[in-house]
């Protein structure tokens, strides 16, 4: 019988502990596939963040490190500069990257560290129980904004791609989503570009991925996909924010 | 004997780090240690190493975490407030059993304090410094020669025990010039063996994971107990100290780093006055040289602890001697530096009172 | 033998350089040396100073409380360090810039018109070299040729003309008090 679908060798044979409908598993699979398709698994070092995807160090079938909350870009830069032959990716959530690790990501981008950052934006703190994230939408309820995010009290959400696009350092920035098959395919294409950019020594690249958190949002997986496409994507516009390869030489 | 060269302490550290085969430096400017990154930025270019001026000490310690986890000798230097910022990273590095070297050119505190030499970070250095059950191997140089030699020793101990190592110095040692003898053959980084735990891509082997967490029931306890065994071994095998004139002493001055230099002058002055005074200088602050002190306390009546702080190491002296002896203190906090005559006066007061 | 020396003046008078030259000189003659510049909180009243210890034994304290020798280059430094000198010690002072007279009777006091002599050689800023020449002669601690070597270790980027001029200033100071020794 012909095998139609199987676990890519870029992922370990471990049962993932993500909730039903969570977007992390989809992004993990994409990265797992790319590690094989690009032939880089055996020279890759991945960074697992603090947050739901802290367990990523058990899921990716490559060398992994788990740094302090938000410090992934600095740890990545340390590895990459110490071993330029390695491919280094930093997998981070919105609390990790957009809140506690803001300085780290901005300066890694400004220095154009030759690393690949995968930024999962699900507008909420998942692991700690659905608290407000720097990416929580205006009006959106969380366990620390029970009446909805009031921008006069809680401030406005962070638009990471737009912010980083104001810097000269980044080589490639794109916002994708994993709410539909079409968008998953697009996300894989974007991730392939940025891993290839690192192989080609191009400098800092980041892919922001709008991802579902049905548990944190109090929605069903189906509702969460719909909400990602209709509400989140309306606030966080998908698209390429920086592509130095398209700029005049 | 190799030729001696007159060098600033801060430059001696840089040469010692390079000679120790380290080719990775990350750091953030702070007085009084700026000569280290400045000089390092030149030397790393010459040696084909990595120099990064990071956006903060937090980034610096995490770059070290990455570089050291990738199996390379990596170091940073800073001064007290910067070292406070690094404590999170040092805790993670200790929790992941990764060797790194951190140099603290201590200044007056707390807070922004001042930029004068101080020894008020003793507790922070010897009690772990960050959260969790851990210790950092802590070396206290007292000369430019030590500053040249201790980076190599620190890396060797750090790697032997897979644990962060600290060099605790101060602005006086950094700004002072002394003769340095390049006393060992510089290490070619390429000659250092690959670490069996290093992250470098899993070609031809199982993948490796470096982490400080373990959420499985009971596992973290096991890990900590295993680490406690490691610490017990370090405590039993790595105590280092120097003693002068202690054999017949009625009083032993206990001092480290800069204080030990000044105390040494005071001890010589006391001997000229026929006072039986010795000096014990801890070289490792952690592990603290408890054995020699425990032994001394059985025959020596008086100890005088001299520190450039309100009294921190004195706790370890009391613990080591089990308070058997008369333990007195002379301290100069907040950037104050004692001079030999004031220590002599205190010695005379203690001996006068004891008789 | 241990000699503790303090050199003090204002910024720009080559105070730190003088200290480093003495330390180099001590090292050339196989002695133990330390040099420590004052900085930060100790820097006040426009004075800069440094401590040098030259010894046949390993140096204990690099911090000098009561120096055997002080080289005083400006007025505020005299006020600050005259009383610190060890009884029987030596005080060299730059009479060209200092109006007051040292009052101590238990030490040897030697006035030197260092800036005037340096100007005569063509460069006021080498007054410190004149003082070092006097120091070598009066203490007998270091030879003139050692000091000439030592200044070359300090001024690695100086041109020959300057180095020769420095030598002349050292010689000038050295010969002020007779050519014996």
XYZ file of C-alpha atoms in Angstrom, chain A residues 12 41-45 50 54-69 71 73-79 81-83 85-86 100 103-105 107-108 111 113 127, chain B residues 24 50-56 58-60 62-72 88-89 92 194-195 198-213 215-216:
90
model
C 10.666 13.378 16.664
C 18.478 18.890 9.849
C 21.932 17.607 10.806
C 23.420 21.069 11.072
C 20.486 22.882 12.652
C 20.179 24.147 16.195
C 9.172 29.914 27.190
C 8.646 25.309 25.422
C 8.256 21.620 24.587
C 9.445 22.289 21.049
C 12.810 21.030 22.256
C 11.219 17.574 22.409
C 9.462 17.838 19.044
C 12.075 19.040 16.564
C 14.446 16.296 15.509
C 17.584 18.420 15.670
C 19.834 19.903 18.354
C 17.765 22.194 20.568
C 18.291 24.693 23.364
C 15.832 26.241 25.772
C 16.864 29.755 26.881
C 15.331 32.227 29.347
C 12.021 33.859 28.438
C 16.198 35.746 25.113
C 17.431 35.933 19.629
C 20.517 36.568 21.817
C 21.091 32.848 22.385
C 20.605 32.240 18.638
C 23.124 34.939 17.812
C 25.593 33.390 20.252
C 25.291 29.982 18.607
C 28.425 33.526 15.683
C 30.209 30.701 17.515
C 29.328 28.175 14.784
C 28.197 26.597 9.780
C 25.061 25.813 11.796
C 9.648 40.311 27.612
C 14.854 44.453 23.256
C 16.407 41.161 22.186
C 14.435 40.878 18.944
C 18.622 44.461 18.448
C 19.076 41.075 16.792
C 22.469 43.854 13.951
C 22.091 38.538 12.966
C 0.649 28.460 28.693
C 34.044 34.717 22.068
C 33.921 37.066 17.988
C 33.368 40.389 19.740
C 29.801 41.636 20.172
C 28.772 44.789 21.950
C 25.265 43.819 22.957
C 22.288 46.019 23.789
C 22.433 45.006 27.451
C 21.014 40.487 29.575
C 21.766 39.968 25.906
C 25.466 39.480 26.631
C 22.478 34.956 26.756
C 24.896 35.191 23.821
C 27.382 33.452 26.086
C 24.774 30.804 26.831
C 24.405 30.172 23.093
C 28.106 30.238 22.256
C 29.064 28.040 25.214
C 26.202 25.610 24.527
C 27.663 25.397 21.029
C 30.835 24.149 22.745
C 33.031 27.218 22.551
C 18.811 35.361 35.233
C 21.090 34.077 32.509
C 19.777 29.221 33.379
C 34.963 18.964 21.184
C 32.481 18.699 24.046
C 27.829 20.676 22.505
C 25.122 21.799 20.093
C 26.603 21.776 16.614
C 24.154 19.797 14.484
C 23.310 16.132 15.005
C 25.211 14.678 12.035
C 26.144 11.105 12.819
C 24.771 11.142 16.351
C 21.620 11.465 18.454
C 20.257 14.980 18.715
C 21.223 16.928 21.843
C 19.102 19.197 24.001
C 20.427 21.890 26.355
C 17.873 23.042 28.879
C 17.424 24.005 32.503
C 13.868 22.725 32.968
C 8.649 19.254 34.331
C 8.346 15.501 34.773
